[in-house]
Amino acid sequence: MSTVGKAISLLEHFTLKEPEIGLSDIARKSGLDKATARRLLVALAERRLIEQEPLSRRYRLGAGLSRLARMRDAHLPFVRVAAPFVRELALETGETVHLSEFSAGALLTVHVELSAKANRVSVDVGQILPLHGTASGIAFLAFSRPETVEACFGKPLTAFTPHTMTSRDKVMEAVRLAAERGYSRSAQGYEEGVHSVAAPILGSDGFPLGTLAVASPVSRIDDAIADSQGQAACEAGRKISAHLTGEQWHASVPLRQR
Amino acid sequence: MSTVGKAISLLEHFTLKEPEIGLSDIARKSGLDKATARRLLVALAERRLIEQEPLSRRYRLGAGLSRLARMRDAHLPFVRVAAPFVRELALETGETVHLSEFSAGALLTVHVELSAKANRVSVDVGQILPLHGTASGIAFLAFSRPETVEACFGKPLTAFTPHTMTSRDKVMEAVRLAAERGYSRSAQGYEEGVHSVAAPILGSDGFPLGTLAVASPVSRIDDAIADSQGQAACEAGRKISAHLTGEQWHASVPLRQR
DNA sequence: AACATCGGTTCATATTATGAACCGAGATGG
DNA sequence: CCATCTCGGTTCATAATATGAACCGATGTT
């Protein structure tokens, strides 16, 4: 791994549950030597991506990250534009809805609206979703360039539950079905007990930027409910796409046009 | 500079005005070889700190930054806690109020509430304020550890306007005055035509995390107004400190107690 | 047709990163 | 009270990694 990769991997050890980490600890977690870890942390701290608590001498994520994230959000207002529609869809369906953005070969969860119900699916912002094992991933692939789809099969497909589709044929069949009806459907492919439907959010080039997914406990779902969730997700996805690209939104927008 | 430092410096070339940059361009701006710049960008992209627009092949800040920033913000809700008080102070004074956080030897602007007046001071989130040349910096130094103050004089003091204090004695005198009355006051030390008063926001260890500043056009300010702004900023700063540290807020909190 | 510039790649070379061993300071505990 | 951990941090010979001049093919410009 490159030195830069190692440095960034250090950042990725800071989580919601463990927002501050000591030197020896992070060296152990990352598998790096203590001296190496420290040099990297110091380099990161010089650029404000890491801060050190002066008293405990523990490290945490730095203010520079907030600064850079603000730059990005100002320019690429994906979450800002989509958030109201995500909320609307969550209210309409009564289920947890999450928004994902494609990045580096996977989908990154960037926004979540939790269901108001007691028995609900919980999703964390920041969670990384594989393309082959989630409704979001299938919806994304269904509208992606052939190269993107192909790249997904470059590595063996990990099974997350006994229900995960791990053969290329099964995945492609799901993709074909999703392309046909506009949304994908997946039950327990990534987490036990979770049913999801997902629709793509298309950019100005007609290819997906990310996805929108409705996640419910499997016990609450039948075909009719799934289909109505799917329709609603599609419509919300189209609205978001339209707002992002500045184009007029047509109720009967064709699914694929090239 | 370390390889990691170079990689992060690449990130810092993306600004609000130039959110996407081509390879040759960023290599030129950063003074790195094109091959080097590309390797670093690829390493950053693998970890999602950078994205490449597939069509134009230009680079931009990646979704991983949003993810990391959210982790940080969830844990360190500085802005979230302070924002209501910043707004309140802006309404009370009728002037632009900005909030800064100390990081790597300078103050980083993390939140701004603009004045409703037509003739107002404009401040950008993300702006970096030097300790010696701004009201915020002086207020920060006035409550900092002696080592922190000393470190500020390690390098020559840059003059930003003809009014910038560049001698150690002048700065220390301003610091002494600020420590005495609880807030700092500075006119045109960083930008021409701008008058500021600032108060510190103290962490649980009694030392400042950042500052709160009221910025006005010099033409609107006299001693009485400046003092009332100063008092208001102090009080707002104390309220924010109290909320951050979970401590009870006392109207007559001593300025320095060690 | 000639020229410039773009993003991207190659590979011998030189700089840089690495980590075992080592500090001193606090905890821990028998 | 001494022995023993573990902590954050440092050193320096060694090993790995980063570097950049030269080069590609593609895409404008003049």
XYZ file of C-alpha atoms (C1' of nucleotides) in Angstrom:
576
model
C 0.000 0.000 0.000
C 1.200 3.507 -0.713
C 2.236 5.735 2.158
C -0.702 7.968 1.371
C -3.047 5.005 1.501
C -1.699 4.052 4.901
C -2.179 7.579 6.187
C -5.772 7.685 5.014
C -6.457 4.243 6.428
C -5.520 5.717 9.785
C -8.304 8.264 9.385
C -10.738 5.460 8.706
C -10.183 3.944 12.131
C -11.988 6.833 13.764
C -15.651 5.915 14.023
C -18.759 7.164 15.757
C -18.161 4.616 18.501
C -14.468 5.349 18.838
C -13.851 8.970 17.932
C -10.545 9.304 19.782
C -7.688 6.826 19.670
C -4.284 6.654 21.346
C -1.045 6.098 19.439
C -0.292 2.508 20.433
C -3.914 1.607 19.901
C -4.184 2.938 16.381
C -0.836 1.403 15.473
C -2.173 -1.965 16.568
C -5.486 -1.548 14.754
C -3.853 -0.488 11.531
C -1.041 -3.036 11.669
C 1.549 -0.298 11.306
C 4.594 0.231 13.452
C 4.112 2.753 16.224
C 6.810 5.019 14.804
C 5.256 4.859 11.345
C 1.784 5.511 12.665
C 3.040 8.493 14.566
C 4.832 10.019 11.606
C 1.713 9.666 9.533
C -0.445 11.150 12.271
C 1.916 14.090 12.595
C 1.827 14.661 8.842
C -1.967 14.538 8.922
C -2.068 16.873 11.911
C 0.123 19.426 10.132
C -2.577 19.646 7.485
C -5.378 19.649 10.067
C -6.873 16.315 9.072
C -6.018 15.036 12.555
C -5.942 16.779 15.909
C -4.301 15.696 19.110
C -6.033 16.248 22.403
C -3.275 17.999 24.379
C -4.175 16.438 27.737
C -4.818 12.811 26.910
C -2.543 12.914 23.856
C -5.129 10.921 21.991
C -5.847 11.643 18.363
C -9.094 12.559 16.660
C -10.295 13.704 13.241
C -9.311 17.304 12.524
C -11.079 20.496 11.548
C -9.562 20.413 8.050
C -11.910 17.588 7.175
C -14.913 19.759 7.949
C -13.417 22.482 5.827
C -12.838 20.225 2.834
C -16.231 18.569 3.201
C -17.867 21.996 3.124
C -16.046 22.828 -0.109
C -17.311 19.644 -1.641
C -20.872 20.047 -0.416
C -21.022 23.609 -1.671
C -20.062 22.444 -5.138
C -21.859 19.122 -5.224
C -25.051 19.616 -3.297
C -26.205 16.043 -3.683
C -27.272 15.515 -0.092
C -28.671 19.006 0.332
C -30.907 18.676 -2.711
C -31.928 15.115 -2.016
C -32.596 15.330 1.721
C -36.139 16.768 1.514
C -37.190 14.049 -0.937
C -35.616 11.373 1.240
C -37.643 12.612 4.173
C -40.809 12.775 2.103
C -40.317 9.198 0.953
C -39.690 8.074 4.536
C -42.942 9.684 5.674
C -44.859 8.275 2.720
C -43.644 4.710 3.203
C -43.259 4.832 6.969
C -39.936 3.032 6.574
C -36.260 3.906 6.854
C -34.935 5.525 3.682
C -31.265 5.947 2.894
C -29.384 7.810 0.212
C -26.135 6.529 -1.284
C -23.519 7.985 -3.517
C -21.245 6.022 -5.812
C -17.588 6.277 -4.951
C -14.603 4.034 -5.665
C -16.552 1.000 -6.800
C -19.143 0.958 -4.041
C -22.047 2.939 -2.670
C -21.432 5.200 0.278
C -24.395 5.985 2.526
C -24.558 9.748 2.788
C -27.947 10.426 4.335
C -30.554 8.496 6.321
C -34.099 9.167 7.456
C -35.126 6.592 10.024
C -38.632 5.180 10.167
C -40.790 6.410 13.013
C -41.859 2.838 13.771
C -40.433 0.987 16.752
C -39.527 -2.035 14.638
C -37.420 -0.427 11.965
C -34.247 -0.894 10.009
C -31.318 1.126 11.251
C -28.677 2.324 8.799
C -25.625 4.410 9.632
C -24.353 7.285 7.595
C -20.962 6.272 6.257
C -21.856 2.646 5.737
C -20.411 1.181 2.549
C -22.740 -0.936 0.429
C -21.430 -3.506 -2.069
C -22.914 -3.310 -5.550
C -23.844 -6.974 -5.862
C -25.366 -7.557 -2.428
C -27.823 -4.725 -1.900
C -30.959 -3.387 -3.552
C -29.140 -0.070 -3.925
C -26.252 -1.752 -5.710
C -28.518 -3.606 -8.127
C -30.490 -0.445 -8.894
C -27.208 1.336 -9.540
C -25.888 -1.375 -11.853
C -29.180 -1.531 -13.736
C -28.599 1.966 -15.107
C -24.806 2.034 -15.277
C -22.416 1.817 -18.175
C -21.499 -1.737 -19.196
C -17.901 -1.091 -18.070
C -19.071 -0.206 -14.578
C -21.119 -3.379 -14.396
C -18.208 -5.412 -15.710
C -15.811 -3.914 -13.146
C -18.119 -5.134 -10.397
C -17.420 -8.736 -11.374
C -13.675 -8.242 -11.346
C -13.385 -9.698 -7.842
C -15.223 -12.668 -6.332
C -18.628 -11.675 -4.926
C -18.648 -11.810 -1.137
C -21.594 -13.499 0.599
C -22.878 -11.450 3.533
C -25.792 -13.733 4.392
C -26.937 -17.132 3.059
C -29.228 -15.140 0.739
C -26.541 -13.046 -0.935
C -26.367 -13.538 -4.692
C -22.810 -14.591 -5.457
C -23.092 -15.791 -9.028
C -22.766 -13.437 -11.927
C -25.875 -14.859 -13.588
C -28.129 -14.303 -10.598
C -26.897 -10.753 -10.167
C -27.328 -9.981 -13.853
C -30.853 -11.365 -13.796
C -31.710 -9.050 -10.886
C -30.105 -6.166 -12.750
C -32.127 -6.933 -15.869
C -35.344 -7.033 -13.852
C -34.504 -3.754 -12.119
C -33.745 -2.063 -15.454
C -37.132 -3.208 -16.718
C -39.315 -1.976 -13.891
C -37.176 0.948 -12.744
C -36.426 -0.227 -9.236
C -34.627 -3.155 -7.622
C -35.822 -5.405 -4.842
C -33.712 -7.455 -2.484
C -34.462 -9.430 0.654
C -31.793 -10.267 3.220
C -28.962 -10.119 0.718
C -26.833 -7.951 2.964
C -28.391 -8.170 6.416
C -30.719 -10.810 7.809
C -34.290 -9.697 8.243
C -33.997 -6.634 6.024
C -35.987 -6.085 2.834
C -35.112 -3.238 0.498
C -36.242 -1.621 -2.689
C -34.062 0.940 -4.422
C -34.144 3.364 -7.328
C -31.296 5.182 -9.057
C -30.612 8.899 -9.014
C -29.388 9.876 -12.457
C -26.919 12.627 -13.284
C -27.001 14.877 -16.322
C -25.244 12.212 -18.395
C -28.107 9.792 -17.771
C -25.994 7.516 -15.608
C -26.505 7.083 -11.877
C -24.818 9.258 -9.274
C -26.242 7.179 -6.470
C -29.385 5.550 -5.205
C -32.307 5.906 -2.888
C -33.463 2.865 -0.897
C -36.432 2.009 1.297
C -35.474 -0.560 3.957
C -38.084 -2.470 5.949
C -38.214 -5.503 8.244
C -39.073 -8.487 5.980
C -42.032 -9.334 8.212
C -43.896 -6.229 7.064
C -43.482 -6.755 3.342
C -45.510 -8.501 0.640
C -45.366 -8.110 -3.141
C -47.979 -5.360 -3.244
C -46.240 -3.263 -0.585
C -42.866 -3.804 -2.201
C -44.199 -2.626 -5.536
C -45.763 0.504 -4.082
C -42.516 1.274 -2.275
C -40.671 0.702 -5.539
C -42.924 3.082 -7.458
C -42.536 5.717 -4.753
C -38.744 5.314 -4.698
C -38.614 5.660 -8.485
C -40.616 8.833 -8.426
C -38.526 10.330 -5.628
C -35.363 9.349 -7.506
C -36.608 11.045 -10.667
C -37.505 14.188 -8.754
C -34.073 14.366 -7.202
C -32.394 13.742 -10.567
C -34.452 16.517 -12.103
C -33.527 18.964 -9.358
C -29.856 18.089 -9.633
C -29.630 18.430 -13.375
C -31.946 21.398 -13.566
C -34.070 19.600 -16.118
C -37.802 19.518 -16.244
C -39.235 16.460 -14.614
C -41.641 14.400 -16.702
C -43.936 11.941 -14.964
C -43.340 9.486 -17.769
C -39.608 9.822 -18.207
C -38.197 6.897 -20.204
C -36.069 4.537 -18.176
C -33.214 4.356 -20.589
C -32.603 6.431 -23.620
C -29.414 5.543 -25.401
C 7.672 17.700 2.675
C 6.418 14.211 3.393
C 4.549 12.324 0.700
C 1.451 12.476 2.860
C 1.820 16.232 3.177
C 2.060 16.529 -0.598
C -1.055 14.441 -1.055
C -3.040 16.551 1.369
C -1.739 19.757 -0.174
C -3.352 18.559 -3.392
C -6.706 18.453 -1.615
C -6.186 22.012 -0.506
C -6.073 23.269 -4.080
C -9.776 22.580 -4.484
C -11.667 25.710 -3.493
C -15.164 27.121 -3.787
C -14.094 28.985 -6.892
C -12.279 26.060 -8.444
C -13.924 22.857 -7.287
C -12.686 20.705 -10.163
C -9.135 20.633 -11.493
C -7.419 18.785 -14.327
C -4.233 16.775 -13.868
C -1.730 19.067 -15.564
C -3.295 22.037 -13.857
C -3.060 20.698 -10.353
C 0.480 19.476 -10.983
C 1.439 23.005 -11.969
C -0.341 24.618 -9.038
C 1.210 22.259 -6.518
C 4.676 22.321 -8.061
C 4.710 18.539 -8.321
C 5.555 16.478 -11.341
C 2.540 15.351 -13.323
C 3.329 11.689 -12.685
C 3.690 12.303 -8.967
C 0.497 14.318 -8.796
C -1.348 11.576 -10.562
C -0.080 8.829 -8.287
C -1.131 10.838 -5.263
C -4.540 11.580 -6.762
C -5.058 7.910 -7.506
C -4.093 6.987 -3.941
C -6.515 9.586 -2.640
C -9.232 8.372 -4.999
C -8.820 4.780 -3.789
C -9.742 6.009 -0.348
C -12.519 8.255 -1.650
C -10.936 11.540 -0.660
C -10.843 12.424 -4.350
C -13.178 11.593 -7.199
C -12.583 11.772 -10.896
C -15.319 12.978 -13.191
C -15.410 10.182 -15.765
C -16.174 12.407 -18.748
C -13.915 15.397 -18.303
C -11.344 13.367 -16.337
C -11.041 16.271 -13.965
C -10.640 15.669 -10.263
C -12.716 16.904 -7.357
C -13.011 16.331 -3.618
C -14.478 12.937 -2.757
C -17.372 11.654 -0.726
C -15.053 10.166 1.900
C -14.414 13.673 3.145
C -18.087 14.169 3.881
C -18.101 10.882 5.689
C -15.105 11.719 7.867
C -16.367 15.217 8.556
C -19.648 13.808 9.754
C -17.810 11.501 12.151
C -15.970 14.441 13.557
C -18.988 16.688 13.809
C -21.012 13.993 15.540
C -18.340 13.705 18.177
C -17.283 17.312 18.446
C -20.397 19.354 18.018
C -18.644 22.694 18.348
C -20.490 24.417 15.549
C -23.791 22.792 16.336
C -23.641 23.960 19.940
C -22.362 27.410 19.112
C -24.508 28.260 16.091
C -27.631 29.415 17.998
C -25.539 31.766 20.122
C -23.739 33.101 17.086
C -27.070 33.909 15.510
C -28.338 35.501 18.700
C -25.250 37.678 18.905
C -25.622 38.667 15.252
C -29.214 39.726 15.834
C -28.326 41.567 19.024
C -25.457 43.544 17.496
C -26.850 43.775 13.960
C -23.384 42.944 12.652
C -21.673 39.974 11.046
C -20.543 37.431 13.643
C -18.090 34.636 12.943
C -16.968 31.624 14.901
C -13.428 30.248 14.718
C -11.774 27.110 15.906
C -8.097 26.790 16.783
C -6.205 24.341 14.610
C -2.521 23.971 13.759
C -1.390 27.368 14.998
C -4.169 29.463 13.499
C -7.888 30.063 13.725
C -10.171 28.427 11.216
C -13.525 30.084 10.521
C -16.179 27.414 10.995
C -19.429 29.346 11.057
C -20.706 32.776 10.002
C -23.897 34.736 10.501
C -23.970 37.727 8.190
C -25.391 41.051 9.254
C -28.752 41.955 7.757
C -27.465 45.426 6.894
C -26.556 46.298 3.335
C -23.184 47.681 4.370
C -21.738 44.735 6.191
C -18.565 42.738 6.607
C -18.466 39.497 4.671
C -16.511 36.534 6.015
C -16.163 33.112 4.410
C -16.369 29.808 6.200
C -12.989 28.144 5.863
C -11.018 31.364 6.068
C -7.845 31.058 8.136
C -7.140 33.874 10.588
C -3.611 34.589 11.874
C -3.277 34.894 15.649
C -1.400 38.198 15.688
C -3.407 40.126 13.107
C -7.047 39.669 14.069
C -9.269 40.445 17.031
C -10.061 36.736 17.179
C -6.388 35.856 17.370
C -5.687 38.360 20.154
C -8.676 37.148 22.152
C -7.430 33.609 21.707
C -3.894 34.444 22.813
C -5.158 36.395 25.804
C -6.476 33.203 27.376
C -3.967 30.704 26.035
C -1.088 28.909 27.707
C 2.174 30.858 27.665
C 3.687 28.202 25.349
C 0.928 28.780 22.807
C 1.534 32.514 22.908
C 5.269 31.957 22.608
C 4.839 29.658 19.602
C 2.995 32.464 17.813
C 6.148 34.558 17.817
C 8.274 31.756 16.404
C 7.971 33.178 12.896
C 8.050 36.818 11.766
C 4.622 38.487 12.016
C 3.151 39.150 8.582
C 1.616 42.577 7.913
C -1.725 42.303 6.115
C -2.495 46.025 6.108
C -0.525 49.116 7.191
C -2.357 48.777 10.540
C -1.266 45.212 11.306
C 0.695 44.930 14.539
C 3.984 43.304 13.650
C 6.019 43.884 16.788
C 5.891 41.474 19.656
C 5.452 44.304 22.153
C 2.397 45.771 20.438
C 0.763 42.377 20.144
C 1.498 41.518 23.774
C 0.042 44.833 24.890
C -3.175 44.089 22.985
C -3.210 40.613 24.503
C -2.773 42.036 27.996
C -5.645 44.467 27.458
C -7.877 41.715 26.099
C -7.091 39.459 29.056
C -8.039 42.301 31.370
C -11.402 43.183 29.916
C -12.338 39.781 28.538
C -12.521 40.724 24.882
C -10.155 42.010 22.219
C -10.627 44.904 19.846
C -8.899 45.433 16.517
C -9.401 47.873 13.664
C -8.163 47.149 10.138
C -5.394 44.836 11.303
C -6.307 42.164 8.780
C -8.593 43.855 6.265
C -8.973 47.534 5.527
C -12.211 49.081 6.740
C -13.082 46.267 9.128
C -13.437 46.690 12.887
C -13.721 43.626 15.101
C -14.194 42.663 18.694
C -13.708 39.059 19.785
C -14.115 36.850 22.830
C -12.725 33.389 23.534
C -14.671 30.172 23.830
C -13.085 28.132 26.572
C -12.850 24.347 26.749
C -13.126 22.205 29.829
C -9.479 22.811 30.678
C -10.057 26.563 30.874
C -8.110 27.278 27.708
C -9.672 28.492 24.469
C -11.002 26.164 21.789
C -11.783 29.051 19.512
C -13.297 32.497 19.367
C -16.378 34.468 18.537
C -16.000 37.791 16.725
C -18.281 40.687 15.804
C -17.109 42.374 12.606
C -18.386 45.799 11.526
C -17.479 48.491 9.005
C -15.185 50.931 10.905
C -17.479 53.792 9.955
C -20.215 52.514 12.245
C -18.083 52.060 15.363
C -17.190 54.260 18.317
C -15.802 53.309 21.735
C -19.199 52.893 23.341
C -20.507 50.618 20.601
C -17.299 48.596 20.593
C -17.564 48.074 24.328
C -21.160 46.948 24.183
C -20.279 44.540 21.345
C -17.384 43.285 23.436
C -19.560 42.653 26.460
C -22.108 40.827 24.318
C -19.429 38.706 22.649
C -17.987 37.786 26.054
C -21.308 36.686 27.341
C -22.074 34.658 24.222
C -18.616 33.079 24.432
C -19.183 32.117 28.045
C -22.569 30.603 27.215
C -21.087 28.516 24.419
C -18.196 27.410 26.633
C -20.660 26.362 29.294
C -22.738 24.361 26.861
C -19.694 22.646 25.400
C -18.198 21.622 28.687
C -21.507 20.741 30.264
C -20.741 23.089 33.099
C -23.127 25.471 34.736
C -22.815 28.966 33.392
C -22.139 31.675 35.974
C -22.723 35.293 34.986
C -19.662 36.329 36.964
C -17.235 33.675 35.846
C -13.660 34.757 36.603
C -11.591 35.519 33.531
C -8.593 33.490 34.532
C -8.240 31.144 37.403
C -4.856 29.550 37.577
C 0.448 20.236 -41.581
C 2.657 21.815 -37.622
C 2.275 22.635 -32.958
C 0.508 22.556 -28.172
C -1.687 20.516 -24.563
C -4.278 17.126 -22.579
C -4.375 12.677 -19.414
C -1.696 8.994 -18.647
C 2.558 5.567 -18.405
C 7.432 3.825 -17.856
C 11.563 2.765 -15.263
C 16.321 3.843 -13.562
C 17.453 6.715 -9.796
C 17.232 9.082 -5.443
C 14.697 10.274 -1.801
C 11.759 8.689 1.641
C 9.581 5.524 4.716
C 10.315 1.919 7.858
C 10.623 -0.551 12.392
C 13.526 -2.807 16.152
C 15.408 -0.994 19.901
C 15.345 2.415 23.189
C 13.628 6.562 26.485
C 11.289 8.383 30.447
C 6.844 8.743 32.588
C 2.793 6.874 34.634
C -0.054 2.939 35.995
C -0.545 -1.429 38.145
C 0.072 -4.724 41.489
C 2.298 -8.098 44.470
C 8.762 -0.335 47.393
C 10.315 -2.550 43.699
C 9.151 -5.080 39.552
C 6.601 -4.926 35.569
C 3.387 -3.059 32.155
C 2.005 0.232 28.904
C 1.941 4.601 27.434
C 3.665 8.423 23.965
C 7.530 9.436 21.686
C 12.473 9.118 19.404
C 16.616 7.217 16.831
C 19.044 5.629 12.734
C 20.771 1.885 9.636
C 18.206 -0.407 6.218
C 14.741 -1.231 2.839
C 11.185 0.230 0.344
C 8.980 3.757 -1.959
C 8.478 8.023 -4.435
C 10.196 10.618 -8.144
C 10.384 12.874 -12.795
C 12.339 13.123 -17.649
C 10.965 11.142 -21.511
C 7.470 9.240 -24.033
C 2.365 7.852 -25.831
C -1.768 8.569 -28.252
C -5.610 11.615 -28.425
C -7.540 16.023 -28.991
C -7.691 20.534 -30.020
C -5.493 25.230 -32.283
C -3.311 27.957 -35.545
